[in-house]
CSV table of C-alpha atoms in Angstrom, one decimal:
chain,number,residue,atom,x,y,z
S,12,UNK,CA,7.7,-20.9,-30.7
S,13,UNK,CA,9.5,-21.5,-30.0
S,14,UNK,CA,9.2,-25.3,-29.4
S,15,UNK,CA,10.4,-31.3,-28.7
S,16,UNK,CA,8.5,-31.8,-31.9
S,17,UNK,CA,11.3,-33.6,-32.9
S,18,UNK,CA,10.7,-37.1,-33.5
S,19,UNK,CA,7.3,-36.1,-34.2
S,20,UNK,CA,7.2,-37.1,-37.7
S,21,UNK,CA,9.2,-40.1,-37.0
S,22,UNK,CA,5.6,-41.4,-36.2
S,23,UNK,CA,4.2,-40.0,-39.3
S,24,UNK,CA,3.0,-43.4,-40.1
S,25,UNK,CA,1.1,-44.1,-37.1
S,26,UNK,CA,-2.8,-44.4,-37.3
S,27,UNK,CA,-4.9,-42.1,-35.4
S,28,UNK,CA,-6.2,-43.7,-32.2
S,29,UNK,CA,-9.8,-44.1,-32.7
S,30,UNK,CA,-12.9,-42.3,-33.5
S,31,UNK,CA,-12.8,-38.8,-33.1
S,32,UNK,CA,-15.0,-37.8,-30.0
S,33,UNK,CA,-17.2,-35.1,-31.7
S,34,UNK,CA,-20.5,-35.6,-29.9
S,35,UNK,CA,-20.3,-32.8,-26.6
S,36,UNK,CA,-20.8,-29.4,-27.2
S,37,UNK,CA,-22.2,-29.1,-23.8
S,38,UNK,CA,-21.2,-26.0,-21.7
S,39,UNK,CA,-17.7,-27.8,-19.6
S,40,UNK,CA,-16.9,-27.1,-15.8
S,41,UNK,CA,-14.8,-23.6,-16.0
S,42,UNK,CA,-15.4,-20.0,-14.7
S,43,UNK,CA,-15.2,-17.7,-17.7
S,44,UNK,CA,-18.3,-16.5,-19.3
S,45,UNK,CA,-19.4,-19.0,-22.1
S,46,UNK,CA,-22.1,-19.9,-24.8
S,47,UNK,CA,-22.6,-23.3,-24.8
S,48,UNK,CA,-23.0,-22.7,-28.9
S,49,UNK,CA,-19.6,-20.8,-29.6
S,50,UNK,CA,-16.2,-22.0,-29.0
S,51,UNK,CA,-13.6,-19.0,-28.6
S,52,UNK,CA,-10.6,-19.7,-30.0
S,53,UNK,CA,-7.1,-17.7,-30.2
S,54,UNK,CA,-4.0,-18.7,-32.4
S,55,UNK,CA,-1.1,-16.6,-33.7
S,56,UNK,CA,-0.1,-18.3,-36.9
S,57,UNK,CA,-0.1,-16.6,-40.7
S,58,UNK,CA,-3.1,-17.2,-42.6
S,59,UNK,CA,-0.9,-18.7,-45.0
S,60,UNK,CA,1.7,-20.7,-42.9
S,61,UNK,CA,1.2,-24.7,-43.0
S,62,UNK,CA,-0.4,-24.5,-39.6
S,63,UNK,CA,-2.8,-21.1,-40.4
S,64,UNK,CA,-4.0,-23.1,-43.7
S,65,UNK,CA,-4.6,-26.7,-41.5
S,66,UNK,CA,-6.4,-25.0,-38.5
S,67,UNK,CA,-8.5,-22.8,-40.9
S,68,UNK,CA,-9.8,-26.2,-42.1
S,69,UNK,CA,-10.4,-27.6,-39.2
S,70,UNK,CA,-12.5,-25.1,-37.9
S,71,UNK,CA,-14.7,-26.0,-41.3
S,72,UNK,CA,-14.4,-29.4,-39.4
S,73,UNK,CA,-15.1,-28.4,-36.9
S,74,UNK,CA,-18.6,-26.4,-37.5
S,75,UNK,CA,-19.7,-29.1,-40.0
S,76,UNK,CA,-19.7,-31.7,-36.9
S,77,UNK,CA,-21.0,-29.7,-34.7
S,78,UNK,CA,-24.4,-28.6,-36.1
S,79,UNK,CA,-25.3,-24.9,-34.5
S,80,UNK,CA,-22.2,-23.8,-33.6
S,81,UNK,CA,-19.9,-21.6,-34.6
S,82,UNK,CA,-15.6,-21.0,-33.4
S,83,UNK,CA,-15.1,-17.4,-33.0
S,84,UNK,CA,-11.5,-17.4,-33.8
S,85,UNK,CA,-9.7,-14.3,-32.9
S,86,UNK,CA,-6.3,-13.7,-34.2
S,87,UNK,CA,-3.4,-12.6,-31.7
S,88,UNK,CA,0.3,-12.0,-32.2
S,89,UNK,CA,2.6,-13.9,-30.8
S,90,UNK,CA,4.3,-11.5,-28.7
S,91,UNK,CA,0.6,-10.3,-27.4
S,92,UNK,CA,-0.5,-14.0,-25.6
S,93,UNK,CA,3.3,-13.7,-24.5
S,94,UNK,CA,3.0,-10.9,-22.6
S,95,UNK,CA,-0.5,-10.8,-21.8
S,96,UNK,CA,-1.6,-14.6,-21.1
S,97,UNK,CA,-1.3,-14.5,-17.2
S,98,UNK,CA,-3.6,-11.6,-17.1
S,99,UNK,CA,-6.3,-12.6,-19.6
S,100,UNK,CA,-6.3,-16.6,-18.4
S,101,UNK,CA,-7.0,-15.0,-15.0
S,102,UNK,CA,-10.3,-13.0,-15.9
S,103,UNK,CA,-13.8,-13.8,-17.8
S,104,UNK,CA,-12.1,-13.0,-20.8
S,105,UNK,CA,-10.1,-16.3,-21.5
S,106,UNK,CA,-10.7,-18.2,-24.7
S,107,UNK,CA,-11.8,-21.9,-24.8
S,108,UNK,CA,-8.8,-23.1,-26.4
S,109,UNK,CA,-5.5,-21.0,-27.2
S,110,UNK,CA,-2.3,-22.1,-28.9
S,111,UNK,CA,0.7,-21.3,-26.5
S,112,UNK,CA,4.3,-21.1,-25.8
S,113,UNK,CA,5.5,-24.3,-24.4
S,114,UNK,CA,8.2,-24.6,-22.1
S,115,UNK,CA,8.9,-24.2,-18.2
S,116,UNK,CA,8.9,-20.0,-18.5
S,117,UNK,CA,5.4,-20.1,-20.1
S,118,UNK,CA,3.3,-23.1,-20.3
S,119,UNK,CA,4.6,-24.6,-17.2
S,120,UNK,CA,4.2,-21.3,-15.3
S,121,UNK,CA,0.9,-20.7,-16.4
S,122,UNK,CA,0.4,-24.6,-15.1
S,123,UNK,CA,2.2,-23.7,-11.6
S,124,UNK,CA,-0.1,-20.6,-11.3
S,125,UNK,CA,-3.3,-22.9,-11.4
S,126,UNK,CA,-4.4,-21.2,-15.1
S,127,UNK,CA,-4.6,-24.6,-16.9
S,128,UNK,CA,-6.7,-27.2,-17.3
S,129,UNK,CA,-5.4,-30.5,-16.4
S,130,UNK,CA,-5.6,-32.7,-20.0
S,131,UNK,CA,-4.7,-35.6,-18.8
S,132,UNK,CA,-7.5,-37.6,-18.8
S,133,UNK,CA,-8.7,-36.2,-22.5
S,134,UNK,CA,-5.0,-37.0,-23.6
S,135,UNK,CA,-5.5,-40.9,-22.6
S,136,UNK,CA,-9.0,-41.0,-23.7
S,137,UNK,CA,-8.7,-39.9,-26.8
S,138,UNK,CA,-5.2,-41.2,-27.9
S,139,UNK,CA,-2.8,-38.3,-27.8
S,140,UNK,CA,-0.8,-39.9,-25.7
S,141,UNK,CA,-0.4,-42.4,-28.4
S,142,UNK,CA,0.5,-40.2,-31.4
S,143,UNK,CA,2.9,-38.4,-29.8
S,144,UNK,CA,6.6,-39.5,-29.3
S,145,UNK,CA,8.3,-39.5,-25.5
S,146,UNK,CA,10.3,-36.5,-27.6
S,147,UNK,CA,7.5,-34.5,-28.5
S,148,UNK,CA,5.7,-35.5,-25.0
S,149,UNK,CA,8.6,-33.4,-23.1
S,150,UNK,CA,6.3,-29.9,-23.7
S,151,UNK,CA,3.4,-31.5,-23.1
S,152,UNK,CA,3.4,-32.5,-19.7
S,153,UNK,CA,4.8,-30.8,-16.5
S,154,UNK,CA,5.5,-31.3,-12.7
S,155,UNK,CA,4.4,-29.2,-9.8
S,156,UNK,CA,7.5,-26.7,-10.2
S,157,UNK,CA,6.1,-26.9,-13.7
S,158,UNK,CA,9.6,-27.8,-15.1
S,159,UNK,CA,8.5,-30.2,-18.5
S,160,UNK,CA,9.0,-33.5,-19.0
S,161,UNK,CA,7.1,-35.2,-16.3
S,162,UNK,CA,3.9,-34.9,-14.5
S,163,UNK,CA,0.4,-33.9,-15.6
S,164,UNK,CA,-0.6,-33.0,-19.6
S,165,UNK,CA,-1.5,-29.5,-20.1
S,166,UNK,CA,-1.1,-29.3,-23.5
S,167,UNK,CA,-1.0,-30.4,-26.9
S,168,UNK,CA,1.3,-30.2,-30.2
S,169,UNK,CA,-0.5,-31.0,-32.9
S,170,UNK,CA,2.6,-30.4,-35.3
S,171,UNK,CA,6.6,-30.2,-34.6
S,172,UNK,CA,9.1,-27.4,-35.3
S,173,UNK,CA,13.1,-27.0,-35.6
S,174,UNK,CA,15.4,-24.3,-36.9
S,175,UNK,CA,17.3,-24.3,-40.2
S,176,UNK,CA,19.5,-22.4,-42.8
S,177,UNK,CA,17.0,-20.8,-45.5
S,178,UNK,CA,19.4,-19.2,-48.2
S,179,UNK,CA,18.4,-17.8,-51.4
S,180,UNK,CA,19.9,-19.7,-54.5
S,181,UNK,CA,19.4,-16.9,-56.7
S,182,UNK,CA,21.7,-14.7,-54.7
S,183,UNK,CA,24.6,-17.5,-54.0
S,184,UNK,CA,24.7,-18.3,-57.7
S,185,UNK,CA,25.0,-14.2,-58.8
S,186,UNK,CA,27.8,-14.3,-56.7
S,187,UNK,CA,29.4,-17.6,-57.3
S,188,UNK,CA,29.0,-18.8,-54.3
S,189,UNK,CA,28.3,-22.4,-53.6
S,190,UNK,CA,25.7,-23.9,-51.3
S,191,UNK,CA,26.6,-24.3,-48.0
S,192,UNK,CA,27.3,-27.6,-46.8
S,193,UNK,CA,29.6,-27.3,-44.2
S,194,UNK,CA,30.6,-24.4,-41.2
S,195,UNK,CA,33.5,-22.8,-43.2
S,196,UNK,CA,31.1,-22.8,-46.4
S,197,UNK,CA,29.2,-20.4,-44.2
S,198,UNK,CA,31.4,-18.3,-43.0
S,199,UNK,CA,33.4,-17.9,-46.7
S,200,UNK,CA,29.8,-17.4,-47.8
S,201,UNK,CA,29.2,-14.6,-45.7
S,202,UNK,CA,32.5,-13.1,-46.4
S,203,UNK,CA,31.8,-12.9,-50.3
S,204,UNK,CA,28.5,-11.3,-49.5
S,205,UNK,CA,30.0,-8.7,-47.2
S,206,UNK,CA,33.0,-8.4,-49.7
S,207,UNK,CA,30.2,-7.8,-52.2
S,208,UNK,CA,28.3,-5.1,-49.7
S,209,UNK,CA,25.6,-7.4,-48.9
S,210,UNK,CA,24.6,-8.5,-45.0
S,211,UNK,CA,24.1,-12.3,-45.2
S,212,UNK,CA,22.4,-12.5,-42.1
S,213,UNK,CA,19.0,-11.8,-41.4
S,214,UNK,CA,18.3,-10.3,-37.6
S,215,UNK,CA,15.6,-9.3,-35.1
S,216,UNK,CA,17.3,-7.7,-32.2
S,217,UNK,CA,13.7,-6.6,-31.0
S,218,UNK,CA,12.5,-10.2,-30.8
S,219,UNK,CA,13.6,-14.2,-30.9
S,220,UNK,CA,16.2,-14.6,-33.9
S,221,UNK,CA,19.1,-13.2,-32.6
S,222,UNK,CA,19.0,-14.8,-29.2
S,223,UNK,CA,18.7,-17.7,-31.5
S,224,UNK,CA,21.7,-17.4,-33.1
S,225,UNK,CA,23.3,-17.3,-30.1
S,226,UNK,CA,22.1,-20.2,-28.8
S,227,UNK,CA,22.9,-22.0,-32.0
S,228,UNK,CA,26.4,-21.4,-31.8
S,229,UNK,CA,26.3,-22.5,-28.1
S,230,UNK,CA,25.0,-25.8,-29.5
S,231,UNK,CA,27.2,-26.4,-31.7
S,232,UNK,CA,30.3,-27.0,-28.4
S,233,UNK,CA,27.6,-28.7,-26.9
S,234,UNK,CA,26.0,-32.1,-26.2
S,235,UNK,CA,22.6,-33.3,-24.9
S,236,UNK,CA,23.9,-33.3,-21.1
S,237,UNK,CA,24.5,-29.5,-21.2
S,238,UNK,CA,20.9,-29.3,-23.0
S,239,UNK,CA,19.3,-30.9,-19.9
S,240,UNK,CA,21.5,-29.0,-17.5
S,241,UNK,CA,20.3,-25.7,-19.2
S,242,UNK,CA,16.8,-26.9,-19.9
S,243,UNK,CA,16.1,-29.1,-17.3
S,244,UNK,CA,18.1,-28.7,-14.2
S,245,UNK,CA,20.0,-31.6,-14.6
S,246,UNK,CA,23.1,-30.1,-13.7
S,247,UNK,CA,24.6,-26.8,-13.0
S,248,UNK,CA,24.6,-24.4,-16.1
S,249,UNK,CA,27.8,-22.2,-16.2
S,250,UNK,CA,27.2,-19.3,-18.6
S,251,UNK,CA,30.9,-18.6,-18.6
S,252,UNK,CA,31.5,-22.5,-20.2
S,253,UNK,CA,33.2,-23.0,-23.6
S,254,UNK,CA,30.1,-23.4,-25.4
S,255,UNK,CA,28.3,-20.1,-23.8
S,256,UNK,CA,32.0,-18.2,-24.5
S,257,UNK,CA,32.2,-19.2,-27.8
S,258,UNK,CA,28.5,-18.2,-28.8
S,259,UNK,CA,28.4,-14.7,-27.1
S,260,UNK,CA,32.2,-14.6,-28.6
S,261,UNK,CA,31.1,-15.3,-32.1
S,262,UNK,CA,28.0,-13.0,-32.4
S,263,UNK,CA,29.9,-10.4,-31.5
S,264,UNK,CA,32.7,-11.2,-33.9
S,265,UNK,CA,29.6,-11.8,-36.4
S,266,UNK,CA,28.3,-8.4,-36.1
S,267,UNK,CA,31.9,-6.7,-35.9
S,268,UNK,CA,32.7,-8.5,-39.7
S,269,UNK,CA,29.1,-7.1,-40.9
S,270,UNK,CA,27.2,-10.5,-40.9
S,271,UNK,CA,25.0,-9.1,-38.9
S,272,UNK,CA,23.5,-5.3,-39.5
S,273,UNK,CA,24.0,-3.2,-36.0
S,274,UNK,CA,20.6,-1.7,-37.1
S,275,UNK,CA,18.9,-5.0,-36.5
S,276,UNK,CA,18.6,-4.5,-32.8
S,277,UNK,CA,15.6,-3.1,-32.7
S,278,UNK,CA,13.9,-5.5,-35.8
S,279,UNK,CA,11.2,-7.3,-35.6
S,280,UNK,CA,10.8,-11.1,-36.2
S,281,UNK,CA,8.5,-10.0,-39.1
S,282,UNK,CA,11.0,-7.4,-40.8
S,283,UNK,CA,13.6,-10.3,-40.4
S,284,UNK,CA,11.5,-12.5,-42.7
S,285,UNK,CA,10.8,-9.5,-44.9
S,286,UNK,CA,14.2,-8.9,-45.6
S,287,UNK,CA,14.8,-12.6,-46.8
S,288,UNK,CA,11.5,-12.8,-49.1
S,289,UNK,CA,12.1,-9.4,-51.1
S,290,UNK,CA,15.5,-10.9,-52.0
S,291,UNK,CA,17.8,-8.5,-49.4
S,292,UNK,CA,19.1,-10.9,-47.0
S,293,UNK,CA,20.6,-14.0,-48.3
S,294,UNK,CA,20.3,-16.3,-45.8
S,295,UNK,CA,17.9,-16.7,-42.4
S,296,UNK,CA,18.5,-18.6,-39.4
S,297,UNK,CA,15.0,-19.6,-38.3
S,298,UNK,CA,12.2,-22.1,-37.7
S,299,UNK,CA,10.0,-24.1,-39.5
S,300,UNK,CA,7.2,-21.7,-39.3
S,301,UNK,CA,8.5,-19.6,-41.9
S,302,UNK,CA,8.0,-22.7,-44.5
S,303,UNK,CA,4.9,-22.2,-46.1
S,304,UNK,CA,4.7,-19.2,-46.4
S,305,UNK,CA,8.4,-18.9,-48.0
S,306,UNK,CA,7.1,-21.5,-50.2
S,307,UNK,CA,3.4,-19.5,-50.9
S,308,UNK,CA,5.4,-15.6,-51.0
S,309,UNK,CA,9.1,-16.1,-52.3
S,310,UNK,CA,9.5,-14.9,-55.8
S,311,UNK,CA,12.8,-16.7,-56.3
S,312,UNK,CA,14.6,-19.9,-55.7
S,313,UNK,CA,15.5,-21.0,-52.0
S,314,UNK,CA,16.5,-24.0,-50.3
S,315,UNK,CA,17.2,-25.0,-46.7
S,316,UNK,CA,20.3,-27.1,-44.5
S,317,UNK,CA,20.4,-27.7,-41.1
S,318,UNK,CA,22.9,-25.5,-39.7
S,319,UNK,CA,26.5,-27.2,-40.6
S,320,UNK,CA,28.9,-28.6,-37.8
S,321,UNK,CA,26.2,-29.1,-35.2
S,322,UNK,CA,24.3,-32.2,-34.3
S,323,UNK,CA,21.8,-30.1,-31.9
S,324,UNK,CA,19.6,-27.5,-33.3
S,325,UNK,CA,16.7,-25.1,-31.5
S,326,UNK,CA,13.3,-27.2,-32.2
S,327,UNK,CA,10.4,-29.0,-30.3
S,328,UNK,CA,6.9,-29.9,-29.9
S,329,UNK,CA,5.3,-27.1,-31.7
S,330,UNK,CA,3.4,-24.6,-29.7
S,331,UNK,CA,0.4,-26.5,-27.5
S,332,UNK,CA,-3.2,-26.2,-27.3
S,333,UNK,CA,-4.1,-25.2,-23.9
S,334,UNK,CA,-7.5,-25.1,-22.2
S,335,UNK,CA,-8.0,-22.1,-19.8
S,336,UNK,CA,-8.7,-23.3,-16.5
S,337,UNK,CA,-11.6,-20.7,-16.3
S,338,UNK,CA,-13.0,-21.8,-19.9
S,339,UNK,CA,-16.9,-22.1,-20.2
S,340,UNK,CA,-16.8,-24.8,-23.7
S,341,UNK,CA,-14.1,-27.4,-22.0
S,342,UNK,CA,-15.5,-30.6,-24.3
S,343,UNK,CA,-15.5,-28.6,-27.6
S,344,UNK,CA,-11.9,-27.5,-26.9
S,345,UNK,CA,-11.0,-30.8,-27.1
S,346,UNK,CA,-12.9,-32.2,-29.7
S,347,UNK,CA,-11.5,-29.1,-31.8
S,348,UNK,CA,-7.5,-30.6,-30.7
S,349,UNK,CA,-9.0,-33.8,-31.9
S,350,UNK,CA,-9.6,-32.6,-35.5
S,351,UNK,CA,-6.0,-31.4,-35.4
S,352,UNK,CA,-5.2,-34.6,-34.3
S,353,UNK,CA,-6.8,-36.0,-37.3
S,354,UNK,CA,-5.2,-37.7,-40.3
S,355,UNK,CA,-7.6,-35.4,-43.1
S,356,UNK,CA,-5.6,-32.0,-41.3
S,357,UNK,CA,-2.2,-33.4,-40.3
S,358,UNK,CA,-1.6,-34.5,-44.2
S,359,UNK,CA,-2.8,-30.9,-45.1
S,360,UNK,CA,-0.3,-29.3,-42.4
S,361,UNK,CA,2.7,-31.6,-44.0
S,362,UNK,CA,1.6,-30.7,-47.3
S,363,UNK,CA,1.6,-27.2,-46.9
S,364,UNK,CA,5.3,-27.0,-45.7
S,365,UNK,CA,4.1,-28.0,-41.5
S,366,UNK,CA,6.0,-30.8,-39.7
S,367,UNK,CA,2.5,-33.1,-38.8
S,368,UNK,CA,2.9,-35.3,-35.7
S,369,UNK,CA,0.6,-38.1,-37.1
S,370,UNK,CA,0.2,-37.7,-41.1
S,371,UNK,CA,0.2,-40.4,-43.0
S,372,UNK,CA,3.5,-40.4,-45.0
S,373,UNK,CA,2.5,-41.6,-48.1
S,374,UNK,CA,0.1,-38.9,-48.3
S,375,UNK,CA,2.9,-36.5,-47.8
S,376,UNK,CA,3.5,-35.7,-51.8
S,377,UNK,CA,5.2,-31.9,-51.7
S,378,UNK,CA,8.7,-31.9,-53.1
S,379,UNK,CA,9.7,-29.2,-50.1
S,380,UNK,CA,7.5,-30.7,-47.4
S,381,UNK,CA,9.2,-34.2,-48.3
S,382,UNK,CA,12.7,-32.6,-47.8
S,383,UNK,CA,11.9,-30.6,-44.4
S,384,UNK,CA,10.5,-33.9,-43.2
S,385,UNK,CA,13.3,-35.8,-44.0
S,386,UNK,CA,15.9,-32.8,-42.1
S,387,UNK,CA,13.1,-33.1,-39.5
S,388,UNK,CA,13.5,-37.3,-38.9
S,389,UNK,CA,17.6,-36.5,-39.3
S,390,UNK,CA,17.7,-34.2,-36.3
S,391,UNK,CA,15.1,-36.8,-34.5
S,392,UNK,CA,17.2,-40.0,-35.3
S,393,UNK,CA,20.5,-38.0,-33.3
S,394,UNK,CA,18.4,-36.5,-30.6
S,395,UNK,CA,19.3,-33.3,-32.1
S,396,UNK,CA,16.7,-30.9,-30.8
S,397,UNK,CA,17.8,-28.9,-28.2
S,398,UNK,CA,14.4,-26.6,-27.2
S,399,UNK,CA,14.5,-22.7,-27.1
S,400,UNK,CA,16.7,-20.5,-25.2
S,401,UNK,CA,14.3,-18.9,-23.1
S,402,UNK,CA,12.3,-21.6,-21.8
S,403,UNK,CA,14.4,-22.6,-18.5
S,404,UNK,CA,12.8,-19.6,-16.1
S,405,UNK,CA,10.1,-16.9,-16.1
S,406,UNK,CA,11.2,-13.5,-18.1
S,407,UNK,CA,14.5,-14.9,-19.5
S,408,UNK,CA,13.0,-14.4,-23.2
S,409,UNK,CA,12.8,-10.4,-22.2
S,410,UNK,CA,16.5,-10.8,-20.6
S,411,UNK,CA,17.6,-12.7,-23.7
S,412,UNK,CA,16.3,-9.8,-25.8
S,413,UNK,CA,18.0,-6.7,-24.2
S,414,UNK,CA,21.0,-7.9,-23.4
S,415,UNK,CA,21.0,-9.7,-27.2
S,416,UNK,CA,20.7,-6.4,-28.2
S,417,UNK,CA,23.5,-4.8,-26.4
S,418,UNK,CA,25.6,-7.5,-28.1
S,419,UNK,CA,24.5,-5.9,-31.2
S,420,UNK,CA,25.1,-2.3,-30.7
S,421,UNK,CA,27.9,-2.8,-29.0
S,422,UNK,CA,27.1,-1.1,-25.8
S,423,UNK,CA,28.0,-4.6,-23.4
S,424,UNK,CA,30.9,-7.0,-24.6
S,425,UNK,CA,30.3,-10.9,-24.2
S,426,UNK,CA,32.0,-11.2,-20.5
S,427,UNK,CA,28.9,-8.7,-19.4
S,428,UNK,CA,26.4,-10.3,-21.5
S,429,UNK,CA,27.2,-13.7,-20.1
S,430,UNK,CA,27.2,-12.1,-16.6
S,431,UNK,CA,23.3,-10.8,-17.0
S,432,UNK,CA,22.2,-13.9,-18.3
S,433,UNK,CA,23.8,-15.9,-15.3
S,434,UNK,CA,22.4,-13.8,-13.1
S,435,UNK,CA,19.0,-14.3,-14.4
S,436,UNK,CA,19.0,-17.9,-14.6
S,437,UNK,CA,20.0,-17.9,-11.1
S,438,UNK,CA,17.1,-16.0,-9.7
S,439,UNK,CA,14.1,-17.8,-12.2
S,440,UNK,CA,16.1,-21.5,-11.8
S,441,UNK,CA,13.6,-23.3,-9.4
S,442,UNK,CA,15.7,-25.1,-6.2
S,443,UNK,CA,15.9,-28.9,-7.1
């Protein structure tokens, strides 16, 4: 989700780059079984997150400009095209068009492997090189190793992500706790809580936040050099550095004080978001994604801060359209992108609590969506998103995940943990 979506809505204002190219529905070169009257399409988001609400529209777009056919839209999770894309994109079974995990461990493997179509052409032809910023770019394209930043397109964000505080007001003021605004507001917030019996933190040991956290605290002893180091291979990445010390450190300390809940290792990203909309968990560390539906399910009064004391935060490009190198409907994959591409469903996406890529900002009228916007063009003005923890080599998420969890339950101490992840960036890092 993980995902350089960054300065993304800093070109909020920009036009969409010509006419939408809605006229093929022809049967494209590709291997996988087709009908040249159905596109197949796959996407993990909530029905009611910003980007569920904007895509469900399009494909009404979609069918109403393409007289006789229909999408078949199948719904998957997001931990299900994790684990599985390699396998399906490598059979008759691959989708047309399937939203995907961008970054070097996923997209760009899936690119190295020969699974992806090539979008480079499309992405000058029909503008989206245009809309989207050199930030937001970064996912998009990659080189033969298929590190990002450089090479050929293949994919596209239609929308931008970053991570943030969510904390329930209802639950600060019953305890008299102010708002957070800085780093030791957080940490005497969290205190009172757990003076009051109350875990502050919400966790998913069994899936992305915690690594997350982690990585957040790295950040914040950290500066855009070690980013591309880490990210990028700009540089050798030292796991036993102050910033890496201080994070694994921290969390540790974290779940010692009771911040964190020891039985959150084995939550779920979903139970983690549970625990913050039924009022248990005051505060979440987490992305963007969880705005709309916050704003469409929480029954109380919330805001948001980017997380205090750090100028770098997790975010991106959000999560790209990719075109199976074996799909049978090539051309209406990407006149389907194109629709996301459009203004009509990139003001519904920033409206509905989504980061658009190419809204028009007047059009953008949502108290909420305003304010995540404007955090969103803070963090793009200081180059302050940072990407995702587990994008730098193949299986590190699943690393990141088990040994996160040993953090938690105790059963390895930081020195180890840093030590497993080392050794695992060593062996995925590609030779440069």
């Amino acid at each position: 989700m993980l995902t350089a979506r960054r300065r993304v809505v800093a070109s909020a204002a920009a036009a969409l780059a010509g006419a939408l190219f809605l006229a093929s529905c022809g049967d494209s070169d590709g291997g996988g079984s087709s009908d040249a009257k159905t596109l197949r399409l796959w996407h993990y988001e909530a029905p009611n997150s910003a980007m569920g609400v904007a895509w469900a529209e399009a494909i009404k777009e979609f069918e109403a400009t393409h007289p006789g056919v229909k999408v078949k839209f199948e719904e998957k999770s997001f931990e299900q095209i994790q684990k599985t894309a390699p396998m399906v994109l490598n059979s008759s079974d691959a989708p047309d068009l399937m939203e995907y995990n961008k970054g070097n461990a996923t997209a760009g493997l899936l690119s190295k492997q020969g699974l992806l179509t090539d979008l480079s052409a499309e992405a000058t032809k029909r503008g989206w090189d245009k809309l989207l910023s050199a930030g937001v770019r970064t996912t998009s394209q990659y080189d033969t190793d298929g590190v990002m930043g450089s090479g050929k397109w293949y994919g596209v964000p239609n929308y931008a992500e970053y991570t943030m505080v969510y904390f329930n007001k209802d639950l600060f003021a019953k305890y008299g706790i102010p708002e957070p605004k800085t780093f030791d507001d957080l940490i005497s917030a969290m205190d009172t809580f757990v003076e009051n019996d109350v875990t502050p933190l919400a966790n998913s040991g069994a899936e992305y936040l915690a690594q997350q956290y982690v990585y957040q605290l790295a950040l914040s002893k950290a500066d855009r050099s070690w980013v591309d180091s880490f990210e990028l291979y700009k540089g050798k990445t030292d796991f036993h550095d102050a910033a890496w010390t201080h994070a694994a450190e921290t969390f540790a300390d974290w779940v010692k004080k009771g911040y964190i809940a020891k039985t959150s290792s084995g939550a779920k990203a979903e139970q983690a978001g549970v625990s913050f909309l039924q009022g248990e968990a005051p505060i979440l560390f987490s992305g963007s994604w969880w705005y709309g539906r916050f704003q469409d399910e929480a029954t109380f009064d919330w805001g948001t801060t980017l997380w205090p004391g750090s100028n770098l935060t997790l975010g991106s490009g959000g999560n790209l359209w990719v075109v199976p190198k074996s799909a049978g409907n090539k051309d209406l994959a990407y006149d389907f992108i194109d629709i996301t591409m459009s203004k009509k469903i990139q003001n519904l996406l920033g409206n509905k609590g989504g980061v658009p890529v190419a809204a028009d900002a007047t059009a953008i009228t949502d108290p909420r969506a305003k304010e995540l916007i404007t955090h969103f063009n803070t963090l793009s003005d200081r180059d302050g998103l940072a990407f995702y923890p587990d994008w730098p080599v193949p299986g590190f998420y699943d690393v990141l995940v088990s040994e996160t969890q040993k953090l938690i339950t105790g059963s390895a101490n930081p020195d180890a943990y840093l030590d497993a992840l080392q050794e695992a960036y060593d062996k995925g890092a590609p030779k440069r």
